[in-house]
Tab-separated table of C-alpha atoms and ligand atoms in Angstrom:
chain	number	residue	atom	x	y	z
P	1	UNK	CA	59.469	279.270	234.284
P	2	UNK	CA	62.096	277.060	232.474
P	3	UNK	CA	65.655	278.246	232.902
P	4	UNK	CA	67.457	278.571	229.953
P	5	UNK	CA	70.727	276.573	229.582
P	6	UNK	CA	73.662	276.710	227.892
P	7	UNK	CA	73.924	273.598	225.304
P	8	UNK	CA	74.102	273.949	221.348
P	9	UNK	CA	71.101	272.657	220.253
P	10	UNK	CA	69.876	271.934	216.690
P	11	UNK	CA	66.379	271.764	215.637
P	12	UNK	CA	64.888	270.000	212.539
P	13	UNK	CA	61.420	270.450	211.471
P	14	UNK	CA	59.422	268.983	208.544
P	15	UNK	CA	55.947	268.028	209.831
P	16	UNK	CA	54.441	270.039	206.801
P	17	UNK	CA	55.495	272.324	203.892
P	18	UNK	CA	58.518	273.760	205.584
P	19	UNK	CA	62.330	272.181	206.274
P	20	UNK	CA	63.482	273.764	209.111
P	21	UNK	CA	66.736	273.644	210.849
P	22	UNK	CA	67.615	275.800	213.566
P	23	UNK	CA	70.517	276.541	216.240
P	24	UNK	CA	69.730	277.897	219.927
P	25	UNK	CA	72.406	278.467	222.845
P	26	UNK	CA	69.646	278.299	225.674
P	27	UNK	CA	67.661	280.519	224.573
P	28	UNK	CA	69.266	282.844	222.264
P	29	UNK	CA	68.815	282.155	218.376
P	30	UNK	CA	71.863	281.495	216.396
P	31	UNK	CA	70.703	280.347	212.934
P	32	UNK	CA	67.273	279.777	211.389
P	33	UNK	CA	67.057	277.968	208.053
P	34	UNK	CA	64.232	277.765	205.945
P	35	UNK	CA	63.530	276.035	202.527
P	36	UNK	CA	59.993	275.891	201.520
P	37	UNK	CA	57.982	273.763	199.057
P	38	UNK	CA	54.321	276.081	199.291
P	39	UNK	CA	55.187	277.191	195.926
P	40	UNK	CA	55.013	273.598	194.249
P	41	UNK	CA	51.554	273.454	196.612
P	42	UNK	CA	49.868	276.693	195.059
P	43	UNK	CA	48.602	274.914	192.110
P	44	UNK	CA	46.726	272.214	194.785
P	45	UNK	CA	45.581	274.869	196.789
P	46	UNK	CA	47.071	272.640	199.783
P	47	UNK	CA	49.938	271.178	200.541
P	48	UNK	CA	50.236	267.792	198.652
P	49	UNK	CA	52.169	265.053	200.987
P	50	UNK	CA	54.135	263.477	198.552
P	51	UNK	CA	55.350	266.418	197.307
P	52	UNK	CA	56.558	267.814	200.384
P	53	UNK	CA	58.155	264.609	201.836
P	54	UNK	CA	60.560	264.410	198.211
P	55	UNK	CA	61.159	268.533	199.060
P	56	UNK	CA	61.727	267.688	202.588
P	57	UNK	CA	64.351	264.922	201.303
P	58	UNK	CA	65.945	267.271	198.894
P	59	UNK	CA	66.039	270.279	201.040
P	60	UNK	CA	67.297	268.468	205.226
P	61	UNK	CA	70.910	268.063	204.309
P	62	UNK	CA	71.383	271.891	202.848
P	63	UNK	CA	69.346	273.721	205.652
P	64	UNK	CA	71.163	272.149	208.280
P	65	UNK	CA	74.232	272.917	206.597
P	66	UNK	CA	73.017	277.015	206.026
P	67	UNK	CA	71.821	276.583	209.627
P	68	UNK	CA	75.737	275.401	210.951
P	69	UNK	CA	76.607	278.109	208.632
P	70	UNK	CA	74.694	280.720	210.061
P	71	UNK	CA	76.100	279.731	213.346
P	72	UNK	CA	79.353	279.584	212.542
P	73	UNK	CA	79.229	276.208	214.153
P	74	UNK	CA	80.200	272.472	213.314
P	75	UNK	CA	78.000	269.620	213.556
P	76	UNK	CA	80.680	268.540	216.173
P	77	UNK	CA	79.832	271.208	219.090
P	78	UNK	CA	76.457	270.718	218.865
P	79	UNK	CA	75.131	269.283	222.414
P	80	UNK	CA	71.991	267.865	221.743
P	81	UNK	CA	69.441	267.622	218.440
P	82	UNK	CA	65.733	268.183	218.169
P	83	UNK	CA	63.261	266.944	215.596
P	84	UNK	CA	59.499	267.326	215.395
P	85	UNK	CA	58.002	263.692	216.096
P	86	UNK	CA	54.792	265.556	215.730
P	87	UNK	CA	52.139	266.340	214.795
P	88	UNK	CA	51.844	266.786	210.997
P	89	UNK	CA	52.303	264.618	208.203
P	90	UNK	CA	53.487	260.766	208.427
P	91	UNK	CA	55.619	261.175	205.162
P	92	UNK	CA	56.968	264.509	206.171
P	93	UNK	CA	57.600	263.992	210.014
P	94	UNK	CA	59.639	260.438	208.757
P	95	UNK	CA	62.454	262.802	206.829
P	96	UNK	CA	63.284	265.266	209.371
P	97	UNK	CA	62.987	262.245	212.010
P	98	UNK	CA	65.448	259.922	210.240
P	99	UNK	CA	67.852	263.090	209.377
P	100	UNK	CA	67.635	263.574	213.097
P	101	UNK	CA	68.338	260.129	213.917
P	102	UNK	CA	71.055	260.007	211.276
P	103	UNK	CA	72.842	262.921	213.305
P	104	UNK	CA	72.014	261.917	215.937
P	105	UNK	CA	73.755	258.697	216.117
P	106	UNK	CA	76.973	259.721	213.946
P	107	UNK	CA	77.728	262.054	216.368
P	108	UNK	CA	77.210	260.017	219.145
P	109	UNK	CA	74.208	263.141	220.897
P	110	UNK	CA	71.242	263.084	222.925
P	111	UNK	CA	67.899	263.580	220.360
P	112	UNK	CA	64.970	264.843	221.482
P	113	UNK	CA	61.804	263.937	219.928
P	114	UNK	CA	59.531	266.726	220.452
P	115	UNK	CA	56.081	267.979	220.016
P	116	UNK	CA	55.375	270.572	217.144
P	117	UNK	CA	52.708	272.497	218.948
P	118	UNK	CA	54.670	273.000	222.232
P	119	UNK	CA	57.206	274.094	219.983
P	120	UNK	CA	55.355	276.714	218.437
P	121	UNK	CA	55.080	278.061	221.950
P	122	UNK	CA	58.879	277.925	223.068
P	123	UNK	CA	60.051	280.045	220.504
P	124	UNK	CA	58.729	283.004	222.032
P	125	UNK	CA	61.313	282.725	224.456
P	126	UNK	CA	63.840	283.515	221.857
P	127	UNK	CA	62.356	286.890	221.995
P	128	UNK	CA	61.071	287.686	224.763
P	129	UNK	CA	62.799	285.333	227.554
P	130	UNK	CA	61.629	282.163	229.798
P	131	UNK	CA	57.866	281.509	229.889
P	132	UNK	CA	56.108	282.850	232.844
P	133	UNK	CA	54.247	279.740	234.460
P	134	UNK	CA	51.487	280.063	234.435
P	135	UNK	CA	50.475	280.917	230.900
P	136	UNK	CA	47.516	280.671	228.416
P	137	UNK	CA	48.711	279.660	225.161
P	138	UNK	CA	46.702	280.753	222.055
P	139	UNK	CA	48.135	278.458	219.223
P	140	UNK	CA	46.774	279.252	215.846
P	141	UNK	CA	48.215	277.114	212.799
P	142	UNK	CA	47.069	275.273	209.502
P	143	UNK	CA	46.078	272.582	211.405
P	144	UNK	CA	45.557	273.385	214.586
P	145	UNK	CA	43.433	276.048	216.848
P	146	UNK	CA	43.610	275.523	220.511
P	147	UNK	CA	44.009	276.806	224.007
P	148	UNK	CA	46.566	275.598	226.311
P	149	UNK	CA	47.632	276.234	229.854
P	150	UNK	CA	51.129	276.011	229.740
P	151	UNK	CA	52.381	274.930	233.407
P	152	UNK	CA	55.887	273.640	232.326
P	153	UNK	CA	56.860	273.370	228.328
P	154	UNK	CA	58.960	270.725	229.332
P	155	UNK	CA	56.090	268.173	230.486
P	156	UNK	CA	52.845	270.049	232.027
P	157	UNK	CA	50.506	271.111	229.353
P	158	UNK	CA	46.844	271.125	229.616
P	159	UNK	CA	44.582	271.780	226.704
P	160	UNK	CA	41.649	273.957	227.445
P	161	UNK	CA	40.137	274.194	223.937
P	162	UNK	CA	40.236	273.649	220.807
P	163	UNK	CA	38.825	273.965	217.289
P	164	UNK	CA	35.383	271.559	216.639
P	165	UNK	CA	36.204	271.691	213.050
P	166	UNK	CA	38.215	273.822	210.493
P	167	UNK	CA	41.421	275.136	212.682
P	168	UNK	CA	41.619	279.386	211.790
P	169	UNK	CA	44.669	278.901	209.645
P	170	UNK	CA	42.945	276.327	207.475
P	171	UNK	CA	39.889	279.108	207.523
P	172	UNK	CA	42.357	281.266	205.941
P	173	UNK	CA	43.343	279.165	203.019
P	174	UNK	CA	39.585	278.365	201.874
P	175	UNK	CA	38.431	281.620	202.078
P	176	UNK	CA	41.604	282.999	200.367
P	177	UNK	CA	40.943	280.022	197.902
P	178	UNK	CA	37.111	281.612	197.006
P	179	UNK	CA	38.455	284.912	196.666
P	180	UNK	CA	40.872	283.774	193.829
P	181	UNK	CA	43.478	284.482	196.043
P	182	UNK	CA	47.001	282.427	196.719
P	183	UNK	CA	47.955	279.996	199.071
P	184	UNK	CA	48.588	279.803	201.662
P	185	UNK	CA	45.638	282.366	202.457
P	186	UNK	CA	46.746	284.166	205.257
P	187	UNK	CA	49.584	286.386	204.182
P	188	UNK	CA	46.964	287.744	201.391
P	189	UNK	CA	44.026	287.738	202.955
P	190	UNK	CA	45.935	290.032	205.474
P	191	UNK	CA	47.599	292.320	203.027
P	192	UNK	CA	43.877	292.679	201.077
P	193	UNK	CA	42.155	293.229	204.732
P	194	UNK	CA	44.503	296.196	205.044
P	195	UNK	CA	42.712	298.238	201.588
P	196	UNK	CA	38.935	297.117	203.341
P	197	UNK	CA	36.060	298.068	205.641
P	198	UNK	CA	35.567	295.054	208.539
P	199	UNK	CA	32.858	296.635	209.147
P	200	UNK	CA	31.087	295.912	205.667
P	201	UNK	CA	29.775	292.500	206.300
P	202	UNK	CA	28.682	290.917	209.485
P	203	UNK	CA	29.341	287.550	209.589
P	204	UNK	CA	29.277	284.845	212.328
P	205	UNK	CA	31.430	284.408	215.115
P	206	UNK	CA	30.908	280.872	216.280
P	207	UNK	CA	31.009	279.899	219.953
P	208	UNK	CA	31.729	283.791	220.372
P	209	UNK	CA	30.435	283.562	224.156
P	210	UNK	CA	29.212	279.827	224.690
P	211	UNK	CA	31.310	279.714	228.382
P	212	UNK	CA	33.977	277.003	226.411
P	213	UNK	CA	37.514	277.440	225.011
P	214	UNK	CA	36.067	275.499	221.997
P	215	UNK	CA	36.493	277.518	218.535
P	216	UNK	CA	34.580	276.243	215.453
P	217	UNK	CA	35.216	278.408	211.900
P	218	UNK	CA	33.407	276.019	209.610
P	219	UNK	CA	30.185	278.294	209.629
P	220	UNK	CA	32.311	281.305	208.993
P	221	UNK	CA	34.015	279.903	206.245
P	222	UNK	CA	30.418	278.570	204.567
P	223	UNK	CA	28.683	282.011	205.176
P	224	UNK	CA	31.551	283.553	203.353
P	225	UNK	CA	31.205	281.506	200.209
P	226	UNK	CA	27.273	281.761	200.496
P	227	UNK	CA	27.771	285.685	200.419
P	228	UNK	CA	30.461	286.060	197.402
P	229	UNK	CA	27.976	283.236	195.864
P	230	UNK	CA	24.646	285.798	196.327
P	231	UNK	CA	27.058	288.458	195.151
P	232	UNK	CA	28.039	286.703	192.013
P	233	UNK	CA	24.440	285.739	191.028
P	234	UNK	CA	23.215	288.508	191.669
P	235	UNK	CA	25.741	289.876	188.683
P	236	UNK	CA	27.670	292.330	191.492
P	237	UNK	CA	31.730	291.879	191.319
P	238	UNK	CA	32.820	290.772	194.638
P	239	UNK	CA	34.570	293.026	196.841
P	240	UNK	CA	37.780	291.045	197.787
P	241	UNK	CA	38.947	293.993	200.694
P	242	UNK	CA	35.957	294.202	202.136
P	243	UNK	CA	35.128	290.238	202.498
P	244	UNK	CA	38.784	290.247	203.847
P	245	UNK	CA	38.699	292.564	206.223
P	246	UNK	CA	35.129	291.515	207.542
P	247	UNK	CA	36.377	287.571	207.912
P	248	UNK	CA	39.590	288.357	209.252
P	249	UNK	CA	37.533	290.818	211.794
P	250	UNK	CA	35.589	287.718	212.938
P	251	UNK	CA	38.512	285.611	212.982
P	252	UNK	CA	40.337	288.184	215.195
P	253	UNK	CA	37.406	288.525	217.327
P	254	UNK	CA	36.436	285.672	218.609
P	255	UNK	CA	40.413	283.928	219.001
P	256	UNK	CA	41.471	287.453	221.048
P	257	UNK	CA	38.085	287.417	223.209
P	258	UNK	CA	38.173	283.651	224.283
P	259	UNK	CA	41.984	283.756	224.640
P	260	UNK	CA	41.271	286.921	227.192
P	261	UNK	CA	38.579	284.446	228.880
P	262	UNK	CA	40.760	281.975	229.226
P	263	UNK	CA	43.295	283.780	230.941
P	264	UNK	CA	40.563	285.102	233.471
P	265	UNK	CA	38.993	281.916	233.974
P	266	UNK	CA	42.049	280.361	234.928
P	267	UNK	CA	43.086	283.487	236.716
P	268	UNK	CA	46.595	283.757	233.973
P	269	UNK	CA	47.524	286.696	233.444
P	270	UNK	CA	50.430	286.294	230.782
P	271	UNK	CA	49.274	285.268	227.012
P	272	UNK	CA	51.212	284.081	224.349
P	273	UNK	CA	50.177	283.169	220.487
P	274	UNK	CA	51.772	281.309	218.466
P	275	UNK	CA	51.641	279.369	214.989
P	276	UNK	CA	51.281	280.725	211.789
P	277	UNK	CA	47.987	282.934	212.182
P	278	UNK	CA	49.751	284.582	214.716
P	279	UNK	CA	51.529	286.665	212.242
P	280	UNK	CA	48.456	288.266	211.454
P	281	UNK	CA	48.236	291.569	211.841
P	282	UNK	CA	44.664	292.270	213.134
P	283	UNK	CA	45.341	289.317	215.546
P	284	UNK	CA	48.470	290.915	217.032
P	285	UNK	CA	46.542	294.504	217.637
P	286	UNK	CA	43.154	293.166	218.636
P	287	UNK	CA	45.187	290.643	220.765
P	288	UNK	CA	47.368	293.842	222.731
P	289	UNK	CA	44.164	296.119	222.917
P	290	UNK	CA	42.175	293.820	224.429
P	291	UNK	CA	44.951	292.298	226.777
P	292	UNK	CA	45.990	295.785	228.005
P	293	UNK	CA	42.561	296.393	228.653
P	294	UNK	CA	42.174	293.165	230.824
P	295	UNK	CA	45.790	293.383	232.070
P	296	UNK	CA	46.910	290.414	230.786
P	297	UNK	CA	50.875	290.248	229.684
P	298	UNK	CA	51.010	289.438	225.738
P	299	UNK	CA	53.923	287.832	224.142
P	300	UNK	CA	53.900	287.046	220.604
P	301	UNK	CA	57.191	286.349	218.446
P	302	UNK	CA	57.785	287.944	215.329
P	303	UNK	CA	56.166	287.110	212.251
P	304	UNK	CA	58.822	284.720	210.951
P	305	UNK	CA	59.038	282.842	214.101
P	306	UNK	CA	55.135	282.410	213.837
P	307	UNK	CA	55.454	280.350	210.451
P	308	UNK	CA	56.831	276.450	211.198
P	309	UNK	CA	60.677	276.825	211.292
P	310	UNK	CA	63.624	274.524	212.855
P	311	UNK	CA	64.729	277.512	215.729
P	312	UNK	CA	61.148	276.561	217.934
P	313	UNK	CA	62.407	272.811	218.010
P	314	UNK	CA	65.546	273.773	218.766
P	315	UNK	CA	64.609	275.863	221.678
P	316	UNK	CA	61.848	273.310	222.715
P	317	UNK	CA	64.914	271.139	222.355
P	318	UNK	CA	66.999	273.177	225.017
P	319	UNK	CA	64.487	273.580	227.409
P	320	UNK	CA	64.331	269.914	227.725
P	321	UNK	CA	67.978	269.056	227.722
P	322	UNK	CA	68.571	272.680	230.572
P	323	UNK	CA	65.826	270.643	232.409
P	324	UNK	CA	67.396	267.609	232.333
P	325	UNK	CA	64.311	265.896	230.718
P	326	UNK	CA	66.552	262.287	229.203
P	327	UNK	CA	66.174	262.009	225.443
P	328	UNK	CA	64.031	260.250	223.385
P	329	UNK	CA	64.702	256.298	222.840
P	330	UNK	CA	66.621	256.071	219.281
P	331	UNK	CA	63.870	253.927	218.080
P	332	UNK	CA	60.966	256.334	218.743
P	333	UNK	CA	58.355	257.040	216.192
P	334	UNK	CA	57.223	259.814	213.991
P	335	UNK	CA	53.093	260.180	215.185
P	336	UNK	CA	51.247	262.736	212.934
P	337	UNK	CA	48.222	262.165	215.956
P	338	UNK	CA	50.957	263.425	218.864
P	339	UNK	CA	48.604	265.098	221.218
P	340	UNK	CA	49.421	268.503	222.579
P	341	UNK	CA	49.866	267.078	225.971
P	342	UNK	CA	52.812	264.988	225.201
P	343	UNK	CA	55.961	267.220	224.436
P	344	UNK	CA	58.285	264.310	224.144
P	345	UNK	CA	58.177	261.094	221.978
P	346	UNK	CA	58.552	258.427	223.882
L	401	LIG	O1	52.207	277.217	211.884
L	401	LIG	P1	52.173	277.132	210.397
L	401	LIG	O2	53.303	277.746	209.612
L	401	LIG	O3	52.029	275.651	209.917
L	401	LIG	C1	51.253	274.712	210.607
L	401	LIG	O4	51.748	274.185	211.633
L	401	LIG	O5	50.094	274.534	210.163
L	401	LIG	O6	50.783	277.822	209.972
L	401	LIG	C2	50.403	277.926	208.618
L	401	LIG	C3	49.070	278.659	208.565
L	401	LIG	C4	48.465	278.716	207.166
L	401	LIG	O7	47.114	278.291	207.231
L	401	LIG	C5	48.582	280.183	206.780
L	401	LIG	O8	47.543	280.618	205.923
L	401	LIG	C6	48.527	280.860	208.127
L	401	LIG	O9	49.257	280.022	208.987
L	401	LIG	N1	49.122	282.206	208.112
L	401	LIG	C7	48.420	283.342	208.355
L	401	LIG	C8	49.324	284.416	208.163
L	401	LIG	N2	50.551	283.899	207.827
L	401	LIG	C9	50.400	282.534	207.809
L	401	LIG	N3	47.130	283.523	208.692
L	401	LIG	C10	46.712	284.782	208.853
L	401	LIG	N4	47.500	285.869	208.669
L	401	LIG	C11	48.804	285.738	208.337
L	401	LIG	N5	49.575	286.830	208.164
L	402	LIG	ZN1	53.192	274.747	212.735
């Protein structure tokens, strides 16, 4: 269990769509700034690099200003500053890191280059307190859909799974995409789910009980364009609800019953999800049924610390600087390949 400290930390992200900036004292959340760009994506369908590394340039220097705002802070008391280093995108990751080195070296602080995954799973702690250690972490983003045991955030993370193709977030946004619906495809294939029957269509859950922490959603996503295709030759109108609800059932399904496996095969009992698809709604209560009924401990932040943000590198950030973890050389690199298992850039 990391102890939280006391230091001001900032946190800058910008490994994708969002520009972050954040301020933690240990672990308590003083500001969280967000400016995204997913509305000059929609027309793509998916985010477009280019277009989010100019956002990312326009929109660094205001959030971290809200941010300081928010606080009620200057850039003078902070104690230390955190950037993703990633993963994510080269273009996107380079802004926030050169913003961060920028700071970093005016103001003469330590900067912590830090991992964007391990992130996601140290701003529960802003909620609900230090991470138990042991934990199984269920991480669920765009990119990313894996299975972690979480020993230390600051340095011991082991990955016990992951996704063979098509993370659940990414899932989301081609289904939603077939179903005429925005993106990014969670938040409306969630709200649609909520007016449909999961039980209407049975479709696959992949790897559901193959003994591994492995996740593929490739298959589900192609069975659900094979069924709206039937439907649409066939002349029927598609029912958006019910394909919804039956493919975010699936979803749900198999991510809450190998996350429960995980926990027993490593004999964990505390859980926490994180990343974007953890704001889902069917995740959350599939995720505390089943738990309860296992008696695992869940944690899962609130919706809008789910979503990439600057507040889960800040407190990834303070973690590292309460452990006293030295910073990241000034001339370390932005890697969109970071693995999970290194937290800090070297
Ligand atoms: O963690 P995140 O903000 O960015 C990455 O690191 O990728 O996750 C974004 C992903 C998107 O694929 C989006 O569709 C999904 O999270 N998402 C959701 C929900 N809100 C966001 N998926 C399911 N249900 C939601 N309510
Ligand atoms: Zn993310």
């Amino acid at each position: 269990m990391s102890r939280p400290g006391s230091g001001l930390v900032l946190g800058i992200e910008s490994s994708c769509d969002e520009t972050g900036a954040g301020l933690v004292r240990g672990h308590e959340l003083l500001a969280d700034a967000v400016a995204s760009s997913v509305a000059e994506h929609a027309r793509f369908g998916g985010v477009v690099p280019e277009v989010a590394s100019r956002a990312h340039l326009e929109a660094m220097v205001p959030a971290v200003d809200r941010a300081l705002a928010m606080a009620g802070v200057t850039l003078r008391q902070v104690d230390a500053i955190a950037v993703t280093a990633g993963p994510g995108l080269a273009g996107a990751l380079l802004v926030g890191v050169c913003a961060a080195k920028a700071y970093a070296l005016a103001l003469g602080k330590p900067l912590y280059g830090v991992n964007h995954l391990a992130a996601h799973v140290a701003v529960d702690q802003l909620e609900h307190g230090p991470l138990p250690a042991p934990a199984v972490a269920l991480l669920v983003s765009g990119g990313h859909s894996s299975l972690l045991l979480v020993r230390d955030l600051t340095g011991d993370l082991t990955q016990l799974g992951s996704t063979i193709d098509d993370a659940a977030g990414e899932a989301y946004d081609k289904v939603a995409r077939l179903l005429g619906l925005p993106f990014p495809g969670g938040p409306p294939i969630d709200a649609a789910a909520r007016e449909g029957n999961a039980q209407a269509i049975r479709f696959p859950r992949s790897k559901y009980a193959d003994g591994t922490a492995d996740f593929s959603f490739s298959g589900l996503k192609t069975a659900v364009a094979r069924w709206v295709e039937a439907r649409e030759a066939a002349g029927l109108a598609v029912p958006v609800a019910d394909v919804a609800a039956s493919f975010q059932e699936a979803v749900a399904d198999v991510l809450t019953r190998k996350a429960v496996d995980a926990c027993l095969a490593s004999g964990v009992d505390h859980l926490v999800i994180s990343g974007g698809v953890g704001a889902n709604s069917r995740l959350r209560d599939l995720a505390a049924r089943r738990c309860e009924a296992a008696g695992i401990r869940l944690r899962v932040p609130r919706p809008g610390l789910c979503t990439d943000n600057g507040a889960m590198v800040a407190t990834l950030g303070s973690d590292l600087l309460a452990a006293g973890v030295p910073p990241s050389p000034i001339g370390f690199a932005a890697d969109s390949g970071l693995p999970v298992t290194e937290v800090l850039a070297a």
